[in-house]
PDB file of N, CA, C and O in Angstrom:
ATOM      1  N   UNK A 544      62.420  -4.825 -41.201  1.00  0.00           N
ATOM      2  CA  UNK A 544      63.616  -4.868 -40.377  1.00  0.00           C
ATOM      3  C   UNK A 544      63.278  -4.655 -38.901  1.00  0.00           C
ATOM      4  O   UNK A 544      63.874  -5.262 -38.032  1.00  0.00           O
ATOM      5  N   UNK A 545      62.298  -3.806 -38.635  1.00  0.00           N
ATOM      6  CA  UNK A 545      61.923  -3.513 -37.257  1.00  0.00           C
ATOM      7  C   UNK A 545      61.349  -4.746 -36.570  1.00  0.00           C
ATOM      8  O   UNK A 545      61.612  -4.976 -35.384  1.00  0.00           O
ATOM      9  N   UNK A 546      60.599  -5.552 -37.293  1.00  0.00           N
ATOM     10  CA  UNK A 546      60.025  -6.767 -36.717  1.00  0.00           C
ATOM     11  C   UNK A 546      61.142  -7.742 -36.348  1.00  0.00           C
ATOM     12  O   UNK A 546      61.088  -8.371 -35.284  1.00  0.00           O
ATOM     13  N   UNK A 547      62.150  -7.845 -37.184  1.00  0.00           N
ATOM     14  CA  UNK A 547      63.277  -8.729 -36.900  1.00  0.00           C
ATOM     15  C   UNK A 547      64.030  -8.281 -35.647  1.00  0.00           C
ATOM     16  O   UNK A 547      64.350  -9.098 -34.778  1.00  0.00           O
ATOM     17  N   UNK A 548      64.275  -6.994 -35.528  1.00  0.00           N
ATOM     18  CA  UNK A 548      64.977  -6.466 -34.358  1.00  0.00           C
ATOM     19  C   UNK A 548      64.149  -6.684 -33.092  1.00  0.00           C
ATOM     20  O   UNK A 548      64.686  -7.083 -32.054  1.00  0.00           O
ATOM     21  N   UNK A 549      62.841  -6.470 -33.166  1.00  0.00           N
ATOM     22  CA  UNK A 549      61.972  -6.702 -32.009  1.00  0.00           C
ATOM     23  C   UNK A 549      61.971  -8.172 -31.612  1.00  0.00           C
ATOM     24  O   UNK A 549      62.010  -8.495 -30.417  1.00  0.00           O
ATOM     25  N   UNK A 550      61.940  -9.063 -32.592  1.00  0.00           N
ATOM     26  CA  UNK A 550      61.963 -10.491 -32.292  1.00  0.00           C
ATOM     27  C   UNK A 550      63.278 -10.899 -31.631  1.00  0.00           C
ATOM     28  O   UNK A 550      63.288 -11.671 -30.661  1.00  0.00           O
ATOM     29  N   UNK A 551      64.384 -10.364 -32.118  1.00  0.00           N
ATOM     30  CA  UNK A 551      65.683 -10.689 -31.522  1.00  0.00           C
ATOM     31  C   UNK A 551      65.801 -10.077 -30.127  1.00  0.00           C
ATOM     32  O   UNK A 551      66.375 -10.691 -29.221  1.00  0.00           O
ATOM     33  N   UNK A 552      65.234  -8.890 -29.913  1.00  0.00           N
ATOM     34  CA  UNK A 552      65.244  -8.289 -28.575  1.00  0.00           C
ATOM     35  C   UNK A 552      64.464  -9.141 -27.576  1.00  0.00           C
ATOM     36  O   UNK A 552      64.880  -9.303 -26.431  1.00  0.00           O
ATOM     37  N   UNK A 553      63.344  -9.699 -28.018  1.00  0.00           N
ATOM     38  CA  UNK A 553      62.578 -10.602 -27.148  1.00  0.00           C
ATOM     39  C   UNK A 553      63.404 -11.849 -26.850  1.00  0.00           C
ATOM     40  O   UNK A 553      63.443 -12.327 -25.711  1.00  0.00           O
ATOM     41  N   UNK A 554      64.098 -12.364 -27.859  1.00  0.00           N
ATOM     42  CA  UNK A 554      64.958 -13.534 -27.655  1.00  0.00           C
ATOM     43  C   UNK A 554      66.101 -13.221 -26.685  1.00  0.00           C
ATOM     44  O   UNK A 554      66.450 -14.056 -25.840  1.00  0.00           O
ATOM     45  N   UNK A 555      66.661 -12.022 -26.767  1.00  0.00           N
ATOM     46  CA  UNK A 555      67.709 -11.602 -25.828  1.00  0.00           C
ATOM     47  C   UNK A 555      67.147 -11.547 -24.413  1.00  0.00           C
ATOM     48  O   UNK A 555      67.788 -12.004 -23.463  1.00  0.00           O
ATOM     49  N   UNK A 556      65.942 -11.017 -24.263  1.00  0.00           N
ATOM     50  CA  UNK A 556      65.332 -10.933 -22.936  1.00  0.00           C
ATOM     51  C   UNK A 556      65.063 -12.324 -22.366  1.00  0.00           C
ATOM     52  O   UNK A 556      65.306 -12.570 -21.175  1.00  0.00           O
ATOM     53  N   UNK A 557      64.610 -13.239 -23.196  1.00  0.00           N
ATOM     54  CA  UNK A 557      64.323 -14.603 -22.727  1.00  0.00           C
ATOM     55  C   UNK A 557      65.610 -15.314 -22.328  1.00  0.00           C
ATOM     56  O   UNK A 557      65.684 -15.931 -21.257  1.00  0.00           O
ATOM     57  N   UNK A 558      66.637 -15.233 -23.155  1.00  0.00           N
ATOM     58  CA  UNK A 558      67.885 -15.923 -22.822  1.00  0.00           C
ATOM     59  C   UNK A 558      68.574 -15.278 -21.619  1.00  0.00           C
ATOM     60  O   UNK A 558      69.200 -15.969 -20.816  1.00  0.00           O
ATOM     61  N   UNK A 559      68.454 -13.972 -21.466  1.00  0.00           N
ATOM     62  CA  UNK A 559      68.999 -13.311 -20.284  1.00  0.00           C
ATOM     63  C   UNK A 559      68.310 -13.781 -19.013  1.00  0.00           C
ATOM     64  O   UNK A 559      68.958 -14.002 -17.984  1.00  0.00           O
ATOM     65  N   UNK A 560      67.003 -13.966 -19.091  1.00  0.00           N
ATOM     66  CA  UNK A 560      66.258 -14.479 -17.945  1.00  0.00           C
ATOM     67  C   UNK A 560      66.667 -15.907 -17.625  1.00  0.00           C
ATOM     68  O   UNK A 560      66.800 -16.282 -16.453  1.00  0.00           O
ATOM     69  N   UNK A 561      66.908 -16.706 -18.649  1.00  0.00           N
ATOM     70  CA  UNK A 561      67.348 -18.085 -18.434  1.00  0.00           C
ATOM     71  C   UNK A 561      68.721 -18.115 -17.767  1.00  0.00           C
ATOM     72  O   UNK A 561      68.957 -18.921 -16.858  1.00  0.00           O
ATOM     73  N   UNK A 562      69.613 -17.231 -18.176  1.00  0.00           N
ATOM     74  CA  UNK A 562      70.949 -17.176 -17.561  1.00  0.00           C
ATOM     75  C   UNK A 562      70.833 -16.834 -16.081  1.00  0.00           C
ATOM     76  O   UNK A 562      71.473 -17.454 -15.232  1.00  0.00           O
ATOM     77  N   UNK A 563      69.992 -15.871 -15.757  1.00  0.00           N
ATOM     78  CA  UNK A 563      69.868 -15.425 -14.371  1.00  0.00           C
ATOM     79  C   UNK A 563      69.205 -16.487 -13.498  1.00  0.00           C
ATOM     80  O   UNK A 563      69.571 -16.656 -12.337  1.00  0.00           O
ATOM     81  N   UNK A 564      68.246 -17.219 -14.037  1.00  0.00           N
ATOM     82  CA  UNK A 564      67.521 -18.199 -13.225  1.00  0.00           C
ATOM     83  C   UNK A 564      68.217 -19.554 -13.142  1.00  0.00           C
ATOM     84  O   UNK A 564      67.788 -20.394 -12.353  1.00  0.00           O
ATOM     85  N   UNK A 565      69.266 -19.765 -13.916  1.00  0.00           N
ATOM     86  CA  UNK A 565      70.010 -21.022 -13.849  1.00  0.00           C
ATOM     87  C   UNK A 565      70.853 -21.032 -12.577  1.00  0.00           C
ATOM     88  O   UNK A 565      71.566 -20.081 -12.287  1.00  0.00           O
ATOM     89  N   UNK A 566      70.780 -22.123 -11.809  1.00  0.00           N
ATOM     90  CA  UNK A 566      71.457 -22.189 -10.514  1.00  0.00           C
ATOM     91  C   UNK A 566      72.824 -22.872 -10.578  1.00  0.00           C
ATOM     92  O   UNK A 566      73.733 -22.496  -9.866  1.00  0.00           O
ATOM     93  N   UNK A 567      72.987 -23.882 -11.408  1.00  0.00           N
ATOM     94  CA  UNK A 567      74.251 -24.608 -11.497  1.00  0.00           C
ATOM     95  C   UNK A 567      75.270 -23.763 -12.261  1.00  0.00           C
ATOM     96  O   UNK A 567      75.001 -23.324 -13.385  1.00  0.00           O
ATOM     97  N   UNK A 568      76.444 -23.497 -11.685  1.00  0.00           N
ATOM     98  CA  UNK A 568      77.418 -22.625 -12.352  1.00  0.00           C
ATOM     99  C   UNK A 568      77.889 -23.147 -13.710  1.00  0.00           C
ATOM    100  O   UNK A 568      78.120 -22.361 -14.630  1.00  0.00           O
ATOM    101  N   UNK A 569      78.007 -24.473 -13.842  1.00  0.00           N
ATOM    102  CA  UNK A 569      78.443 -25.019 -15.133  1.00  0.00           C
ATOM    103  C   UNK A 569      77.362 -24.832 -16.194  1.00  0.00           C
ATOM    104  O   UNK A 569      77.661 -24.447 -17.331  1.00  0.00           O
ATOM    105  N   UNK A 570      76.122 -25.076 -15.829  1.00  0.00           N
ATOM    106  CA  UNK A 570      75.021 -24.852 -16.766  1.00  0.00           C
ATOM    107  C   UNK A 570      74.857 -23.369 -17.057  1.00  0.00           C
ATOM    108  O   UNK A 570      74.503 -22.980 -18.181  1.00  0.00           O
ATOM    109  N   UNK A 571      75.134 -22.540 -16.080  1.00  0.00           N
ATOM    110  CA  UNK A 571      75.041 -21.104 -16.289  1.00  0.00           C
ATOM    111  C   UNK A 571      76.101 -20.621 -17.279  1.00  0.00           C
ATOM    112  O   UNK A 571      75.843 -19.717 -18.076  1.00  0.00           O
ATOM    113  N   UNK A 572      77.268 -21.217 -17.261  1.00  0.00           N
ATOM    114  CA  UNK A 572      78.305 -20.849 -18.229  1.00  0.00           C
ATOM    115  C   UNK A 572      77.869 -21.211 -19.647  1.00  0.00           C
ATOM    116  O   UNK A 572      78.120 -20.455 -20.587  1.00  0.00           O
ATOM    117  N   UNK A 573      77.198 -22.350 -19.789  1.00  0.00           N
ATOM    118  CA  UNK A 573      76.708 -22.754 -21.113  1.00  0.00           C
ATOM    119  C   UNK A 573      75.608 -21.804 -21.585  1.00  0.00           C
ATOM    120  O   UNK A 573      75.610 -21.361 -22.743  1.00  0.00           O
ATOM    121  N   UNK A 574      74.675 -21.472 -20.690  1.00  0.00           N
ATOM    122  CA  UNK A 574      73.613 -20.557 -21.090  1.00  0.00           C
ATOM    123  C   UNK A 574      74.160 -19.152 -21.344  1.00  0.00           C
ATOM    124  O   UNK A 574      73.631 -18.421 -22.175  1.00  0.00           O
ATOM    125  N   UNK A 575      75.229 -18.786 -20.645  1.00  0.00           N
ATOM    126  CA  UNK A 575      75.884 -17.501 -20.903  1.00  0.00           C
ATOM    127  C   UNK A 575      76.488 -17.474 -22.305  1.00  0.00           C
ATOM    128  O   UNK A 575      76.460 -16.449 -22.986  1.00  0.00           O
ATOM    129  N   UNK A 576      76.997 -18.605 -22.748  1.00  0.00           N
ATOM    130  CA  UNK A 576      77.532 -18.700 -24.101  1.00  0.00           C
ATOM    131  C   UNK A 576      76.419 -18.542 -25.144  1.00  0.00           C
ATOM    132  O   UNK A 576      76.592 -17.850 -26.150  1.00  0.00           O
ATOM    133  N   UNK A 577      75.285 -19.173 -24.881  1.00  0.00           N
ATOM    134  CA  UNK A 577      74.139 -19.031 -25.787  1.00  0.00           C
ATOM    135  C   UNK A 577      73.661 -17.583 -25.799  1.00  0.00           C
ATOM    136  O   UNK A 577      73.322 -17.037 -26.854  1.00  0.00           O
ATOM    137  N   UNK A 578      73.652 -16.961 -24.630  1.00  0.00           N
ATOM    138  CA  UNK A 578      73.271 -15.554 -24.537  1.00  0.00           C
ATOM    139  C   UNK A 578      74.210 -14.672 -25.375  1.00  0.00           C
ATOM    140  O   UNK A 578      73.772 -13.745 -26.046  1.00  0.00           O
ATOM    141  N   UNK A 579      75.501 -14.989 -25.356  1.00  0.00           N
ATOM    142  CA  UNK A 579      76.450 -14.244 -26.179  1.00  0.00           C
ATOM    143  C   UNK A 579      76.182 -14.396 -27.667  1.00  0.00           C
ATOM    144  O   UNK A 579      76.294 -13.444 -28.430  1.00  0.00           O
ATOM    145  N   UNK A 580      75.784 -15.601 -28.067  1.00  0.00           N
ATOM    146  CA  UNK A 580      75.448 -15.817 -29.477  1.00  0.00           C
ATOM    147  C   UNK A 580      74.186 -15.047 -29.877  1.00  0.00           C
ATOM    148  O   UNK A 580      74.104 -14.493 -30.978  1.00  0.00           O
ATOM    149  N   UNK A 581      73.206 -15.008 -28.976  1.00  0.00           N
ATOM    150  CA  UNK A 581      71.977 -14.266 -29.269  1.00  0.00           C
ATOM    151  C   UNK A 581      72.263 -12.766 -29.348  1.00  0.00           C
ATOM    152  O   UNK A 581      71.720 -12.069 -30.207  1.00  0.00           O
ATOM    153  N   UNK A 582      73.133 -12.273 -28.472  1.00  0.00           N
ATOM    154  CA  UNK A 582      73.528 -10.865 -28.565  1.00  0.00           C
ATOM    155  C   UNK A 582      74.256 -10.577 -29.877  1.00  0.00           C
ATOM    156  O   UNK A 582      74.066  -9.522 -30.484  1.00  0.00           O
ATOM    157  N   UNK A 583      75.089 -11.511 -30.317  1.00  0.00           N
ATOM    158  CA  UNK A 583      75.768 -11.338 -31.603  1.00  0.00           C
ATOM    159  C   UNK A 583      74.749 -11.285 -32.737  1.00  0.00           C
ATOM    160  O   UNK A 583      74.903 -10.502 -33.682  1.00  0.00           O
ATOM    161  N   UNK A 584      73.703 -12.098 -32.627  1.00  0.00           N
ATOM    162  CA  UNK A 584      72.629 -12.058 -33.621  1.00  0.00           C
ATOM    163  C   UNK A 584      71.931 -10.700 -33.616  1.00  0.00           C
ATOM    164  O   UNK A 584      71.610 -10.151 -34.671  1.00  0.00           O
ATOM    165  N   UNK A 585      71.733 -10.138 -32.427  1.00  0.00           N
ATOM    166  CA  UNK A 585      71.130  -8.810 -32.333  1.00  0.00           C
ATOM    167  C   UNK A 585      72.020  -7.756 -32.982  1.00  0.00           C
ATOM    168  O   UNK A 585      71.540  -6.910 -33.740  1.00  0.00           O
ATOM    169  N   UNK A 586      73.308  -7.809 -32.706  1.00  0.00           N
ATOM    170  CA  UNK A 586      74.226  -6.843 -33.311  1.00  0.00           C
ATOM    171  C   UNK A 586      74.256  -6.981 -34.827  1.00  0.00           C
ATOM    172  O   UNK A 586      74.347  -5.995 -35.545  1.00  0.00           O
ATOM    173  N   UNK A 587      74.166  -8.217 -35.295  1.00  0.00           N
ATOM    174  CA  UNK A 587      74.140  -8.431 -36.746  1.00  0.00           C
ATOM    175  C   UNK A 587      72.853  -7.870 -37.348  1.00  0.00           C
ATOM    176  O   UNK A 587      72.878  -7.276 -38.426  1.00  0.00           O
ATOM    177  N   UNK A 588      71.724  -8.041 -36.645  1.00  0.00           N
ATOM    178  CA  UNK A 588      70.451  -7.498 -37.126  1.00  0.00           C
ATOM    179  C   UNK A 588      70.468  -5.974 -37.125  1.00  0.00           C
ATOM    180  O   UNK A 588      69.793  -5.338 -37.929  1.00  0.00           O
ATOM    181  N   UNK A 589      71.244  -5.387 -36.220  1.00  0.00           N
ATOM    182  CA  UNK A 589      71.366  -3.928 -36.174  1.00  0.00           C
ATOM    183  C   UNK A 589      72.466  -3.410 -37.100  1.00  0.00           C
ATOM    184  O   UNK A 589      72.873  -2.245 -36.986  1.00  0.00           O
ATOM    185  N   UNK A 590      72.960  -4.263 -37.970  1.00  0.00           N
ATOM    186  CA  UNK A 590      73.949  -3.944 -38.993  1.00  0.00           C
ATOM    187  C   UNK A 590      75.275  -3.492 -38.391  1.00  0.00           C
ATOM    188  O   UNK A 590      75.869  -2.491 -38.815  1.00  0.00           O
ATOM    189  N   UNK A 591      75.741  -4.245 -37.402  1.00  0.00           N
ATOM    190  CA  UNK A 591      77.050  -3.992 -36.808  1.00  0.00           C
ATOM    191  C   UNK A 591      77.825  -5.304 -36.787  1.00  0.00           C
ATOM    192  O   UNK A 591      78.023  -5.915 -35.738  1.00  0.00           O
ATOM    193  N   UNK A 592      78.276  -5.768 -37.967  1.00  0.00           N
ATOM    194  CA  UNK A 592      78.922  -7.081 -38.018  1.00  0.00           C
ATOM    195  C   UNK A 592      80.260  -7.134 -37.280  1.00  0.00           C
ATOM    196  O   UNK A 592      80.628  -8.182 -36.757  1.00  0.00           O
ATOM    197  N   UNK A 593      80.979  -6.012 -37.191  1.00  0.00           N
ATOM    198  CA  UNK A 593      82.241  -6.023 -36.459  1.00  0.00           C
ATOM    199  C   UNK A 593      82.012  -6.230 -34.966  1.00  0.00           C
ATOM    200  O   UNK A 593      82.733  -6.984 -34.310  1.00  0.00           O
ATOM    201  N   UNK A 594      80.977  -5.605 -34.435  1.00  0.00           N
ATOM    202  CA  UNK A 594      80.638  -5.796 -33.025  1.00  0.00           C
ATOM    203  C   UNK A 594      80.125  -7.218 -32.798  1.00  0.00           C
ATOM    204  O   UNK A 594      80.411  -7.837 -31.770  1.00  0.00           O
ATOM    205  N   UNK A 595      79.388  -7.743 -33.770  1.00  0.00           N
ATOM    206  CA  UNK A 595      78.880  -9.113 -33.660  1.00  0.00           C
ATOM    207  C   UNK A 595      80.021 -10.124 -33.614  1.00  0.00           C
ATOM    208  O   UNK A 595      79.990 -11.066 -32.817  1.00  0.00           O
ATOM    209  N   UNK A 596      81.027  -9.924 -34.440  1.00  0.00           N
ATOM    210  CA  UNK A 596      82.177 -10.835 -34.417  1.00  0.00           C
ATOM    211  C   UNK A 596      82.944 -10.733 -33.098  1.00  0.00           C
ATOM    212  O   UNK A 596      83.394 -11.748 -32.558  1.00  0.00           O
ATOM    213  N   UNK A 597      83.080  -9.528 -32.576  1.00  0.00           N
ATOM    214  CA  UNK A 597      83.734  -9.364 -31.274  1.00  0.00           C
ATOM    215  C   UNK A 597      82.924 -10.037 -30.178  1.00  0.00           C
ATOM    216  O   UNK A 597      83.482 -10.666 -29.272  1.00  0.00           O
ATOM    217  N   UNK A 598      81.600  -9.929 -30.248  1.00  0.00           N
ATOM    218  CA  UNK A 598      80.736 -10.557 -29.260  1.00  0.00           C
ATOM    219  C   UNK A 598      80.834 -12.075 -29.321  1.00  0.00           C
ATOM    220  O   UNK A 598      80.826 -12.745 -28.292  1.00  0.00           O
ATOM    221  N   UNK A 599      80.936 -12.616 -30.512  1.00  0.00           N
ATOM    222  CA  UNK A 599      81.085 -14.065 -30.648  1.00  0.00           C
ATOM    223  C   UNK A 599      82.388 -14.514 -29.999  1.00  0.00           C
ATOM    224  O   UNK A 599      82.420 -15.504 -29.264  1.00  0.00           O
ATOM    225  N   UNK A 600      83.457 -13.764 -30.234  1.00  0.00           N
ATOM    226  CA  UNK A 600      84.757 -14.156 -29.680  1.00  0.00           C
ATOM    227  C   UNK A 600      84.804 -14.003 -28.170  1.00  0.00           C
ATOM    228  O   UNK A 600      85.233 -14.912 -27.457  1.00  0.00           O
ATOM    229  N   UNK A 601      84.333 -12.877 -27.667  1.00  0.00           N
ATOM    230  CA  UNK A 601      84.454 -12.599 -26.235  1.00  0.00           C
ATOM    231  C   UNK A 601      83.280 -13.177 -25.454  1.00  0.00           C
ATOM    232  O   UNK A 601      83.459 -13.924 -24.498  1.00  0.00           O
ATOM    233  N   UNK A 602      82.072 -12.841 -25.845  1.00  0.00           N
ATOM    234  CA  UNK A 602      80.896 -13.226 -25.071  1.00  0.00           C
ATOM    235  C   UNK A 602      80.511 -14.682 -25.175  1.00  0.00           C
ATOM    236  O   UNK A 602      79.892 -15.226 -24.265  1.00  0.00           O
ATOM    237  N   UNK A 603      80.869 -15.321 -26.264  1.00  0.00           N
ATOM    238  CA  UNK A 603      80.472 -16.719 -26.439  1.00  0.00           C
ATOM    239  C   UNK A 603      81.589 -17.697 -26.127  1.00  0.00           C
ATOM    240  O   UNK A 603      81.328 -18.875 -25.924  1.00  0.00           O
ATOM    241  N   UNK A 604      82.822 -17.224 -26.088  1.00  0.00           N
ATOM    242  CA  UNK A 604      83.929 -18.146 -25.874  1.00  0.00           C
ATOM    243  C   UNK A 604      84.737 -17.808 -24.625  1.00  0.00           C
ATOM    244  O   UNK A 604      84.889 -18.646 -23.732  1.00  0.00           O
ATOM    245  N   UNK A 605      85.230 -16.596 -24.520  1.00  0.00           N
ATOM    246  CA  UNK A 605      86.159 -16.264 -23.437  1.00  0.00           C
ATOM    247  C   UNK A 605      85.489 -16.136 -22.070  1.00  0.00           C
ATOM    248  O   UNK A 605      85.988 -16.669 -21.086  1.00  0.00           O
ATOM    249  N   UNK A 606      84.379 -15.433 -22.004  1.00  0.00           N
ATOM    250  CA  UNK A 606      83.724 -15.228 -20.710  1.00  0.00           C
ATOM    251  C   UNK A 606      83.221 -16.552 -20.117  1.00  0.00           C
ATOM    252  O   UNK A 606      83.491 -16.830 -18.943  1.00  0.00           O
ATOM    253  N   UNK A 607      82.517 -17.408 -20.868  1.00  0.00           N
ATOM    254  CA  UNK A 607      82.127 -18.696 -20.276  1.00  0.00           C
ATOM    255  C   UNK A 607      83.329 -19.556 -19.875  1.00  0.00           C
ATOM    256  O   UNK A 607      83.279 -20.249 -18.856  1.00  0.00           O
ATOM    257  N   UNK A 608      84.413 -19.479 -20.636  1.00  0.00           N
ATOM    258  CA  UNK A 608      85.614 -20.218 -20.273  1.00  0.00           C
ATOM    259  C   UNK A 608      86.191 -19.709 -18.955  1.00  0.00           C
ATOM    260  O   UNK A 608      86.587 -20.502 -18.095  1.00  0.00           O
ATOM    261  N   UNK A 609      86.216 -18.392 -18.768  1.00  0.00           N
ATOM    262  CA  UNK A 609      86.711 -17.834 -17.509  1.00  0.00           C
ATOM    263  C   UNK A 609      85.804 -18.221 -16.338  1.00  0.00           C
ATOM    264  O   UNK A 609      86.286 -18.489 -15.240  1.00  0.00           O
ATOM    265  N   UNK A 610      84.491 -18.270 -16.568  1.00  0.00           N
ATOM    266  CA  UNK A 610      83.569 -18.691 -15.514  1.00  0.00           C
ATOM    267  C   UNK A 610      83.835 -20.141 -15.133  1.00  0.00           C
ATOM    268  O   UNK A 610      83.895 -20.486 -13.951  1.00  0.00           O
ATOM    269  N   UNK A 611      83.996 -21.000 -16.121  1.00  0.00           N
ATOM    270  CA  UNK A 611      84.265 -22.409 -15.832  1.00  0.00           C
ATOM    271  C   UNK A 611      85.591 -22.593 -15.099  1.00  0.00           C
ATOM    272  O   UNK A 611      85.696 -23.407 -14.176  1.00  0.00           O
ATOM    273  N   UNK A 612      86.608 -21.844 -15.491  1.00  0.00           N
ATOM    274  CA  UNK A 612      87.895 -21.930 -14.799  1.00  0.00           C
ATOM    275  C   UNK A 612      87.785 -21.425 -13.366  1.00  0.00           C
ATOM    276  O   UNK A 612      88.396 -21.990 -12.452  1.00  0.00           O
ATOM    277  N   UNK A 613      87.007 -20.373 -13.142  1.00  0.00           N
ATOM    278  CA  UNK A 613      86.817 -19.862 -11.786  1.00  0.00           C
ATOM    279  C   UNK A 613      86.062 -20.865 -10.924  1.00  0.00           C
ATOM    280  O   UNK A 613      86.417 -21.086  -9.760  1.00  0.00           O
ATOM    281  N   UNK A 614      85.047 -21.503 -11.486  1.00  0.00           N
ATOM    282  CA  UNK A 614      84.291 -22.516 -10.743  1.00  0.00           C
ATOM    283  C   UNK A 614      85.195 -23.689 -10.398  1.00  0.00           C
ATOM    284  O   UNK A 614      85.153 -24.223  -9.290  1.00  0.00           O
ATOM    285  N   UNK A 615      86.035 -24.070 -11.324  1.00  0.00           N
ATOM    286  CA  UNK A 615      86.956 -25.186 -11.074  1.00  0.00           C
ATOM    287  C   UNK A 615      87.966 -24.827  -9.989  1.00  0.00           C
ATOM    288  O   UNK A 615      88.268 -25.640  -9.115  1.00  0.00           O
ATOM    289  N   UNK A 616      88.489 -23.620 -10.037  1.00  0.00           N
ATOM    290  CA  UNK A 616      89.471 -23.191  -9.046  1.00  0.00           C
ATOM    291  C   UNK A 616      88.851 -23.094  -7.652  1.00  0.00           C
ATOM    292  O   UNK A 616      89.440 -23.547  -6.672  1.00  0.00           O
ATOM    293  N   UNK A 617      87.667 -22.530  -7.572  1.00  0.00           N
ATOM    294  CA  UNK A 617      86.988 -22.405  -6.285  1.00  0.00           C
ATOM    295  C   UNK A 617      86.588 -23.785  -5.767  1.00  0.00           C
ATOM    296  O   UNK A 617      86.659 -24.056  -4.580  1.00  0.00           O
ATOM    297  N   UNK A 618      86.194 -24.664  -6.662  1.00  0.00           N
ATOM    298  CA  UNK A 618      85.791 -26.015  -6.270  1.00  0.00           C
ATOM    299  C   UNK A 618      86.922 -26.820  -5.676  1.00  0.00           C
ATOM    300  O   UNK A 618      86.707 -27.684  -4.828  1.00  0.00           O
ATOM    301  N   UNK A 619      88.144 -26.564  -6.077  1.00  0.00           N
ATOM    302  CA  UNK A 619      89.299 -27.287  -5.523  1.00  0.00           C
ATOM    303  C   UNK A 619      89.553 -26.907  -4.072  1.00  0.00           C
ATOM    304  O   UNK A 619      90.018 -27.716  -3.293  1.00  0.00           O
ATOM    305  N   UNK A 620      89.256 -25.673  -3.705  1.00  0.00           N
ATOM    306  CA  UNK A 620      89.556 -25.209  -2.371  1.00  0.00           C
ATOM    307  C   UNK A 620      88.389 -25.253  -1.410  1.00  0.00           C
ATOM    308  O   UNK A 620      88.468 -24.715  -0.317  1.00  0.00           O
ATOM    309  N   UNK A 621      87.285 -25.901  -1.770  1.00  0.00           N
ATOM    310  CA  UNK A 621      86.094 -25.900  -0.927  1.00  0.00           C
ATOM    311  C   UNK A 621      86.331 -26.664   0.371  1.00  0.00           C
ATOM    312  O   UNK A 621      85.953 -26.210   1.447  1.00  0.00           O
ATOM    313  N   UNK A 622      86.976 -27.802   0.334  1.00  0.00           N
ATOM    314  CA  UNK A 622      87.172 -28.618   1.520  1.00  0.00           C
ATOM    315  C   UNK A 622      88.308 -28.163   2.400  1.00  0.00           C
ATOM    316  O   UNK A 622      88.500 -28.665   3.495  1.00  0.00           O
ATOM    317  N   UNK A 623      89.077 -27.212   1.941  1.00  0.00           N
ATOM    318  CA  UNK A 623      90.263 -26.775   2.690  1.00  0.00           C
ATOM    319  C   UNK A 623      89.967 -25.462   3.394  1.00  0.00           C
ATOM    320  O   UNK A 623      89.466 -24.521   2.799  1.00  0.00           O
ATOM    321  N   UNK A 624      90.280 -25.383   4.661  1.00  0.00           N
ATOM    322  CA  UNK A 624      90.130 -24.146   5.398  1.00  0.00           C
ATOM    323  C   UNK A 624      91.383 -23.304   5.296  1.00  0.00           C
ATOM    324  O   UNK A 624      92.428 -23.766   4.817  1.00  0.00           O
ATOM    325  N   UNK A 625      91.338 -22.086   5.763  1.00  0.00           N
ATOM    326  CA  UNK A 625      92.513 -21.220   5.710  1.00  0.00           C
ATOM    327  C   UNK A 625      93.577 -21.671   6.703  1.00  0.00           C
ATOM    328  O   UNK A 625      94.752 -21.479   6.475  1.00  0.00           O
ATOM    329  N   UNK A 626      93.160 -22.246   7.825  1.00  0.00           N
ATOM    330  CA  UNK A 626      94.107 -22.627   8.857  1.00  0.00           C
ATOM    331  C   UNK A 626      94.614 -24.050   8.708  1.00  0.00           C
ATOM    332  O   UNK A 626      95.387 -24.526   9.541  1.00  0.00           O
ATOM    333  N   UNK A 627      94.151 -24.749   7.671  1.00  0.00           N
ATOM    334  CA  UNK A 627      94.580 -26.149   7.486  1.00  0.00           C
ATOM    335  C   UNK A 627      96.056 -26.195   7.091  1.00  0.00           C
ATOM    336  O   UNK A 627      96.524 -25.390   6.297  1.00  0.00           O
ATOM    337  N   UNK A 628      96.770 -27.160   7.648  1.00  0.00           N
ATOM    338  CA  UNK A 628      98.199 -27.279   7.320  1.00  0.00           C
ATOM    339  C   UNK A 628      98.491 -28.617   6.727  1.00  0.00           C
ATOM    340  O   UNK A 628      97.920 -29.591   6.935  1.00  0.00           O
TER     341      UNK A 628
END
């Protein structure tokens, strides 16, 4: 069991690094979703299936969706200044 947990921890570290080094916000939202799934796998390996299910719902679906919506909202207002009428 310890080898499995160590392997998943390494996978969490790798996917976390990929999320941080990704520059495009849309691609970062996708990698953030993958990171949430890997964290859910870690929680499942640590025998916490309720936390894993919560992580799948929140970390893999809701947070990337909120990031994409924020990027879309900010992208609409890029060409407009505050003083534009």
